[in-house]
Tab-separated table of C-alpha atoms and ligand atoms in Angstrom:
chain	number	residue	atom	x	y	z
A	1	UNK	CA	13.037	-15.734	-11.093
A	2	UNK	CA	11.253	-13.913	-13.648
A	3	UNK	CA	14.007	-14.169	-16.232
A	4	UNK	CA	13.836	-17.998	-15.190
A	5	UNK	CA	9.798	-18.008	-16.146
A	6	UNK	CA	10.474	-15.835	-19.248
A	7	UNK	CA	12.961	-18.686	-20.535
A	8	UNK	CA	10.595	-21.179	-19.747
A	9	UNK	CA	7.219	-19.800	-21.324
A	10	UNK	CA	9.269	-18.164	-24.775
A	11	UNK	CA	8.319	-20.888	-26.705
A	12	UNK	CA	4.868	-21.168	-25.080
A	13	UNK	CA	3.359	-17.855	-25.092
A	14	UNK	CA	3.382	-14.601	-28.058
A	15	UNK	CA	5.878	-11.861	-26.760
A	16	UNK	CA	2.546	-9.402	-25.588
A	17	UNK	CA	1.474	-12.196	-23.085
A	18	UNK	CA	5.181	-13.045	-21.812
A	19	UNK	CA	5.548	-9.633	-21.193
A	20	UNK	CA	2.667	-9.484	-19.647
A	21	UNK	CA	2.441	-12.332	-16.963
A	22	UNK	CA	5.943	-11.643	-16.475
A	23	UNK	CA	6.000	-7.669	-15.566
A	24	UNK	CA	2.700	-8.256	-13.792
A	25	UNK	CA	3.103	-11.638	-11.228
A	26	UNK	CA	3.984	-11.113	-7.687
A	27	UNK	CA	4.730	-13.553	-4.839
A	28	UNK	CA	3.394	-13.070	-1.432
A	29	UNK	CA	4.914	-16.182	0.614
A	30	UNK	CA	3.721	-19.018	-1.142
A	31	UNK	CA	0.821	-17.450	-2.895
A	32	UNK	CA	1.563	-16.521	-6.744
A	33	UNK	CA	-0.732	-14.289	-7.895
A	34	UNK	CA	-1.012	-13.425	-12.286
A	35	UNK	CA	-3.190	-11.490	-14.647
A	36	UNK	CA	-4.003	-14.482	-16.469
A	37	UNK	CA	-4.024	-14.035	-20.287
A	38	UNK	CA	-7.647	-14.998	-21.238
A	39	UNK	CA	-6.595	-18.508	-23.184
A	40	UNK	CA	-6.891	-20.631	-20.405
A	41	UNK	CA	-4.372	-22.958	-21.764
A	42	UNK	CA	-1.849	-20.585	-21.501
A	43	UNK	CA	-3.167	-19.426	-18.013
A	44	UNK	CA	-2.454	-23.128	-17.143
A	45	UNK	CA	1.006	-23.678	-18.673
A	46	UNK	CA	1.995	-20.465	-17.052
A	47	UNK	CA	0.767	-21.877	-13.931
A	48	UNK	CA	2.635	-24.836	-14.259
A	49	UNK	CA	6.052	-23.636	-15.188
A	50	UNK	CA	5.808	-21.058	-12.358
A	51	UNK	CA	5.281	-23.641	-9.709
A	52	UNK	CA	8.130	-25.799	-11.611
A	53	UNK	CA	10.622	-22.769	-11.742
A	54	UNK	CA	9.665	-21.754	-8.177
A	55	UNK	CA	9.647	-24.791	-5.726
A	56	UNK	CA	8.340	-22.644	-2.854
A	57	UNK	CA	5.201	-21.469	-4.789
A	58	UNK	CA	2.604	-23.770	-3.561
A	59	UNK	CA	-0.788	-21.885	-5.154
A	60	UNK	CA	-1.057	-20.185	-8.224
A	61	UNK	CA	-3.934	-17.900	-8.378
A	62	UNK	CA	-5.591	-15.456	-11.640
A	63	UNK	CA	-6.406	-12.212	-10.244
A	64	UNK	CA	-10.263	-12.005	-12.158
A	65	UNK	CA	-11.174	-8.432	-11.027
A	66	UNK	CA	-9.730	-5.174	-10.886
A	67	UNK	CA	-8.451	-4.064	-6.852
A	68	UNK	CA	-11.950	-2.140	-6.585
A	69	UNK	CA	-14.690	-1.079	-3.355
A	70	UNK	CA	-13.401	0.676	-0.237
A	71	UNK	CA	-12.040	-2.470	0.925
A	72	UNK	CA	-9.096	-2.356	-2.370
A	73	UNK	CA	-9.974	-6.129	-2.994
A	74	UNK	CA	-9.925	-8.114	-6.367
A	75	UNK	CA	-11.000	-11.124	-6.527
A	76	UNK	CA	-8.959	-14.294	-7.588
A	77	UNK	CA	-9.253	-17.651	-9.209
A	78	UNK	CA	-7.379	-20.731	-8.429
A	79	UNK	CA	-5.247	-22.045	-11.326
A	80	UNK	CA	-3.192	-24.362	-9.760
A	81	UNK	CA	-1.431	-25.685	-6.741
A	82	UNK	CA	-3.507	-26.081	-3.099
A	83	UNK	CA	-6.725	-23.778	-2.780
A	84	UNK	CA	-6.099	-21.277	-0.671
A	85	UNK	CA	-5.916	-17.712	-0.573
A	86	UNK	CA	-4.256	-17.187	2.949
A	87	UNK	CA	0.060	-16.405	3.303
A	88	UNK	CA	2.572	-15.678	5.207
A	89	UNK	CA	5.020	-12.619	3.749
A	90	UNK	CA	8.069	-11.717	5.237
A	91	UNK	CA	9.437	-8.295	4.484
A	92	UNK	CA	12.140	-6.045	6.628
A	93	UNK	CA	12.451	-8.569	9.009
A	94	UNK	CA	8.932	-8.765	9.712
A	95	UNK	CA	6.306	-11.251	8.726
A	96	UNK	CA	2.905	-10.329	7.739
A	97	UNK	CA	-0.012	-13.031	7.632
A	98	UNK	CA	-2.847	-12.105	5.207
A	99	UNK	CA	-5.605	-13.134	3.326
A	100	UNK	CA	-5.116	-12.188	-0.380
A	101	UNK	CA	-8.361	-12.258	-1.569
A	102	UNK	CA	-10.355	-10.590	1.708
A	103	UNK	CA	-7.794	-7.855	2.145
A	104	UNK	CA	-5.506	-5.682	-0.211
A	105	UNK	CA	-2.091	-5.914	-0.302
A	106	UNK	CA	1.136	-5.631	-2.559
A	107	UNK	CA	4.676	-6.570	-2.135
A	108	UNK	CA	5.200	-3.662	-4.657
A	109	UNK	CA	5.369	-1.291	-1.629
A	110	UNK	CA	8.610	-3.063	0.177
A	111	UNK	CA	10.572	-0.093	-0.608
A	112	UNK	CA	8.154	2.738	-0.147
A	113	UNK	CA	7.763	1.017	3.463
A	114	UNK	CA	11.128	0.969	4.323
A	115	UNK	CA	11.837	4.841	3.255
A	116	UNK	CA	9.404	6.122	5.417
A	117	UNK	CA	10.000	3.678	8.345
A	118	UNK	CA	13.451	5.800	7.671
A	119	UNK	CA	11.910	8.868	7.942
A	120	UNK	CA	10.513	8.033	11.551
A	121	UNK	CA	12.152	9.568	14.923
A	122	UNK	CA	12.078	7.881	17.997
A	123	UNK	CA	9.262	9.294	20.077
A	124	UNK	CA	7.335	9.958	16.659
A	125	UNK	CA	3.426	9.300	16.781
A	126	UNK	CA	2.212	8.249	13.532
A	127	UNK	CA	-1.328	7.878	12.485
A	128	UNK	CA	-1.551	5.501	9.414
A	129	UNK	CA	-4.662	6.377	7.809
A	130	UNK	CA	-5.276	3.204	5.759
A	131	UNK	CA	-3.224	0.345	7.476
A	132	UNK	CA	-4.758	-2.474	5.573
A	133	UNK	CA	-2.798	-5.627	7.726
A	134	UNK	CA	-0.357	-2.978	9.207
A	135	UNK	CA	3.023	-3.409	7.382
A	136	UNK	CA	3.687	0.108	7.294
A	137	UNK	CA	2.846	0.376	10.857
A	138	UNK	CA	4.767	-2.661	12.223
A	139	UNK	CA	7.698	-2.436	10.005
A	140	UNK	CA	7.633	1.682	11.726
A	141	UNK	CA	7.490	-0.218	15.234
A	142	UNK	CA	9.989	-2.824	14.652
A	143	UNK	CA	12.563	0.052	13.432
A	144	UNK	CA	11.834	2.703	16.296
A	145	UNK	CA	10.748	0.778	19.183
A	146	UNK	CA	9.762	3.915	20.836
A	147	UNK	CA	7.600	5.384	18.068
A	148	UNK	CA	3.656	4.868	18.703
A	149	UNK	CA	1.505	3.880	16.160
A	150	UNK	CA	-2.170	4.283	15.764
A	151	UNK	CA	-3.197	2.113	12.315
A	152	UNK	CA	-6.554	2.307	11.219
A	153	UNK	CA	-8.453	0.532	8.557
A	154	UNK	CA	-12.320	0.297	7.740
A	155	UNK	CA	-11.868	-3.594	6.526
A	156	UNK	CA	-12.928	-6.107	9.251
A	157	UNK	CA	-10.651	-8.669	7.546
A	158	UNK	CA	-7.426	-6.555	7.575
A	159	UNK	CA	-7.759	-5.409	11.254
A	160	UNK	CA	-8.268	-8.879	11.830
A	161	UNK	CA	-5.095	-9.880	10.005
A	162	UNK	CA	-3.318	-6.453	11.454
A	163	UNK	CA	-4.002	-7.693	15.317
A	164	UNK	CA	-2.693	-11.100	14.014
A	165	UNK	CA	0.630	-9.259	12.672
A	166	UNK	CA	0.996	-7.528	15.650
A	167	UNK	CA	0.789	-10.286	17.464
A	168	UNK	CA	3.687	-12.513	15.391
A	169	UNK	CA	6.047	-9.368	15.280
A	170	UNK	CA	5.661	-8.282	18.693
A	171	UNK	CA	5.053	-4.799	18.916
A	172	UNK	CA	1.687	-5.056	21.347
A	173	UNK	CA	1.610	-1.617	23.006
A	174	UNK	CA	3.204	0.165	19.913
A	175	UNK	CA	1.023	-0.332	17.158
A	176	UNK	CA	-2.588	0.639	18.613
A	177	UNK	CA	-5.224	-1.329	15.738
A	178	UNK	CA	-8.243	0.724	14.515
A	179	UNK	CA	-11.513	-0.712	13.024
A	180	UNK	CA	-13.341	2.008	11.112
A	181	UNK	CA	-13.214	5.239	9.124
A	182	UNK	CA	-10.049	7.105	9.565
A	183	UNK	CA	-11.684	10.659	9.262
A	184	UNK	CA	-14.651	9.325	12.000
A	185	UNK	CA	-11.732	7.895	14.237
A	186	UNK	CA	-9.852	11.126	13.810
A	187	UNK	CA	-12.159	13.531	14.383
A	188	UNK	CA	-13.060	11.655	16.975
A	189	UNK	CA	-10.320	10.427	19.219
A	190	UNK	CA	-6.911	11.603	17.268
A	191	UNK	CA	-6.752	14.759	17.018
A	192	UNK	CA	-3.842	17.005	17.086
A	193	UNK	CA	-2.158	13.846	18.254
A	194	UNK	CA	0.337	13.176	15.352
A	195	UNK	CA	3.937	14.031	14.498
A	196	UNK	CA	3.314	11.798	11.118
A	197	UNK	CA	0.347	10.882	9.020
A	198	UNK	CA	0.539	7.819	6.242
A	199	UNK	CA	-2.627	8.328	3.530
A	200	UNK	CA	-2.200	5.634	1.332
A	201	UNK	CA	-5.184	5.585	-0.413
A	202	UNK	CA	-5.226	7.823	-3.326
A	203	UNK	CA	-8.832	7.266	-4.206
A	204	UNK	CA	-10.015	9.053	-0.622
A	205	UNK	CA	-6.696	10.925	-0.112
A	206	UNK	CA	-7.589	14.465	-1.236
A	207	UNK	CA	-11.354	14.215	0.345
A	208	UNK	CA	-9.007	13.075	3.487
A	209	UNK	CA	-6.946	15.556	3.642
A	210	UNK	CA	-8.926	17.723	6.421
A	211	UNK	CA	-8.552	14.844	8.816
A	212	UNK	CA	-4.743	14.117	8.154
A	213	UNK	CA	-4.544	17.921	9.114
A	214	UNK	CA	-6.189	17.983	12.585
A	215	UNK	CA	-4.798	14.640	13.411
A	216	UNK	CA	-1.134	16.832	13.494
A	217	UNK	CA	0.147	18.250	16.225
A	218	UNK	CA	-0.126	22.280	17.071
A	219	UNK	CA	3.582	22.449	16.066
A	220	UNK	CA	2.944	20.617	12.648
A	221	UNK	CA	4.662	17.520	11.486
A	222	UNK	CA	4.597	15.508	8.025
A	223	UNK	CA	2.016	14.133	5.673
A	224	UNK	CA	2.986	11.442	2.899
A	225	UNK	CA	0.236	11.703	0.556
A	226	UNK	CA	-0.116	8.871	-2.473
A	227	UNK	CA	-1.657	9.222	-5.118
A	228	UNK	CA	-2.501	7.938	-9.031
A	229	UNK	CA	-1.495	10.075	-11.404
A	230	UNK	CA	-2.237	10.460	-15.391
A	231	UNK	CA	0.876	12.087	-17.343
A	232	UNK	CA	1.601	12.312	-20.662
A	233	UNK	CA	5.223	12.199	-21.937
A	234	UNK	CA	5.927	15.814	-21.605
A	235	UNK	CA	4.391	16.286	-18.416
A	236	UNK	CA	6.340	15.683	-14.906
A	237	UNK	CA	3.276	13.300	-12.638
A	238	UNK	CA	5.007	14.477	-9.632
A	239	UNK	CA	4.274	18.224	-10.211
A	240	UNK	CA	0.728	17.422	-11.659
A	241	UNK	CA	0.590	15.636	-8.075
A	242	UNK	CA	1.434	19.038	-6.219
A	243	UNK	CA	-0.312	21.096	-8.118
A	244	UNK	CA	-3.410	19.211	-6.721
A	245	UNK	CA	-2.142	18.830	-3.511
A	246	UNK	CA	-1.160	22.487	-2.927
A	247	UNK	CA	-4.821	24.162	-4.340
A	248	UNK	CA	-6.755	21.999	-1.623
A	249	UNK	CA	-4.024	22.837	1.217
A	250	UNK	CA	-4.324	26.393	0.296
A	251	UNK	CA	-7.738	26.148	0.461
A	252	UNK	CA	-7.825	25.085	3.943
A	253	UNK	CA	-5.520	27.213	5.131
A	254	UNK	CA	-2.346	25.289	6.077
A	255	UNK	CA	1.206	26.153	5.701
A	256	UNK	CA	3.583	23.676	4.190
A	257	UNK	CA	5.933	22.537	1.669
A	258	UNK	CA	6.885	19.772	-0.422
A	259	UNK	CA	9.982	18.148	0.939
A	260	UNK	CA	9.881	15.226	-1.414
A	261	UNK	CA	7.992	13.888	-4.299
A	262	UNK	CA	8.487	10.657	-6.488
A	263	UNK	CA	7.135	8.026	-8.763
A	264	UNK	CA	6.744	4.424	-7.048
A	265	UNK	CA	6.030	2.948	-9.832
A	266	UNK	CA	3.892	2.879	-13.022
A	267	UNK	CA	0.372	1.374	-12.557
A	268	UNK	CA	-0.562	1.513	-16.734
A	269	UNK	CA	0.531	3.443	-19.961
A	270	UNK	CA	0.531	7.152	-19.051
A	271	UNK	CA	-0.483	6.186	-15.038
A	272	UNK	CA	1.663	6.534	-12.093
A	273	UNK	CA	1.801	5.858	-8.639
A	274	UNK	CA	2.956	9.159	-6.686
A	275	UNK	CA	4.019	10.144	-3.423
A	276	UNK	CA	4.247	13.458	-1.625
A	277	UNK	CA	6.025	14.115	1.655
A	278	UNK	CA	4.447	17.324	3.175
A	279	UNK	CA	6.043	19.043	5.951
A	280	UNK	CA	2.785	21.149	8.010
A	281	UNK	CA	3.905	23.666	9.811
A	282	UNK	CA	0.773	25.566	10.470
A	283	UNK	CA	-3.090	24.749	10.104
A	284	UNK	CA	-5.051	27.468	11.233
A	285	UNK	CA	-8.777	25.967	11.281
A	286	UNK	CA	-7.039	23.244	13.549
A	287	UNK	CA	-7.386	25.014	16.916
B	1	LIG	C1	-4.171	0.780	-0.616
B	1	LIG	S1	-4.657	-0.039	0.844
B	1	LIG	C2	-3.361	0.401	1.968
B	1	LIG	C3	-2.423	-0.686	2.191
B	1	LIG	C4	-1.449	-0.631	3.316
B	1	LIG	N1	-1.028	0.696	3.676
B	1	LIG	C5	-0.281	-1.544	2.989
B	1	LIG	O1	0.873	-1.134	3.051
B	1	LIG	O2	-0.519	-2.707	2.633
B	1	LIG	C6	-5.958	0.973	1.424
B	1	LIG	C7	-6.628	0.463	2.691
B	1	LIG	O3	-7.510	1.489	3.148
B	1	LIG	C8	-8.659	0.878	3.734
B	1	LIG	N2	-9.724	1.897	3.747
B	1	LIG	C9	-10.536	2.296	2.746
B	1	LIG	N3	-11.342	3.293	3.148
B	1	LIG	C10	-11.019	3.545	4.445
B	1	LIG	C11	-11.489	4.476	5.408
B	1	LIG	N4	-12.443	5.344	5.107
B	1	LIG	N5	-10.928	4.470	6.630
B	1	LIG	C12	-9.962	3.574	6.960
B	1	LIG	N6	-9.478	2.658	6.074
B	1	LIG	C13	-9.986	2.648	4.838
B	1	LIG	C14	-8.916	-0.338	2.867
B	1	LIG	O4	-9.650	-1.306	3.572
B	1	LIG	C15	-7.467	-0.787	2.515
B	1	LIG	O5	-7.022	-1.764	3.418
């Protein structure tokens, strides 16, 4: 498809804008969603030939802000097609309702998801820190039916959408929704609960840290921390990612070790997306 909308828009648009709209659109259901280039006539013709090249698209939306606030929202501006800002997403043989605009979310994670659904036992607890409408969570449940999840997020509008998603996918019982702050709901009622703790939020990750701890069990378990990551050419983002990671767990104590690390994907020039999987086997302050 995006080859499709490059042929269309080469004789349209200067190379720097193709390239652009094209690395940088994504489709959730029927929603399109672009970073406009700022000449709204070519914002419009490259609304135009997307709905043309894709028949399903049935809204194209500009995203106008940066993903910003504790909620991760950006806000969005119709440019063509039916006003809306609501989809339905299937992924993994799931399918996620969600309001694009009120909560975050990003079909850039499909694969991410998957791998650590992969990772999960049966019999696994996992506490997802930052569920936003629960795919993580639910596409965890669907694969191990007998895994229990508890998935938390601070957004009224996501655990809206996340009891919704439960609902449609059928895992009532297994995926326990949360509204509120994960370290509050932690300290709180999880702790030393978890065999597996999901912190994807890399702006509140390493502050978080102390609560994905305690929420482990006594005999330890697994931590996949994300992160964003500056690296220059010479410099690996993954190990500038541990390096970080390992001088807070230090700090607190814990015994572990890095089982995994990789890029997702790059989120600007010299900017990364990271992801660490952390086996815990000890946390001493935990008791
Ligand atoms: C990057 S999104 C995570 C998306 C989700 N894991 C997914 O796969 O779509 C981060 C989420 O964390 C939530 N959040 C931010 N601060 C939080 C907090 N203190 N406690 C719980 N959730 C929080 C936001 O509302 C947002 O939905």
């Amino acid at each position: 498809m995006r080859e499709r909308l490059k042929k269309k828009l080469t004789s349209t648009l200067s190379q720097e804008a193709l390239g652009k709209v094209v690395s940088s659109f994504d489709l959730v259901g029927d929603i399109a969603i672009i970073k406009a280039p700022a000449n709204p006539e070519d914002a419009e013709a490259i609304a135009k030939q997307l709905m043309a090249v894709h028949k399903c698209v049935k809204t194209v939306l500009a995203q106008s802000s940066p993903v910003r606030g504790d909620h991760r929202t950006r806000e969005l501006t119709l440019l063509a097609g039916e006003n809306k800002t609501v989809a339905k997403y299937k992924e993994a043989g799931c399918i996620f309702a969600v309001d694009v605009e009120k909560c975050y979310f990003s079909p850039r994670l499909k694969h991410e998801r998957l791998r650590i659904a992969g990772l999960v036992s049966p019999n696994e607890t996992v506490v997802n820190m930052f569920a936003g409408v629960g795919c993580f969570s639910i596409i965890i449940a669907k694969r191990v039916p007998q895994a229990k999840v508890f998935s938390i997020d601070i957004n009224p509008a996501a655990y809206r959408f996340m009891e919704e998603n439960i609902r449609l996918n059928r895992v009532f019982g297994r995926v326990h929704p949360i509204l509120g702050d994960s370290q509050e709901i932690v300290q709180t009622q999880l702790r030393g609960v978890t065999d597996r703790v999901l912190m994807l939020l890399p702006e509140k990750a390493l502050e978080y840290l102390p609560a994905a701890l305690s929420a482990l069990k006594r005999s330890g378990g697994w931590i996949h921390y994300y992160d964003f990551q500056h690296a220059y050419d010479n410099e690996d983002p993954v190990k500038k990612t541990e390096q970080k990671v390992a001088e807070k767990l230090d700090r607190l104590g814990a015994k572990y070790c890095f089982t995994c690390g990789r890029v997702i994907r790059s989120t600007g020039p010299n900017w990364y997306q990271t992801v660490l999987d952390i086996q815990v086997t000890d946390y001493s302050s935990k008791s």
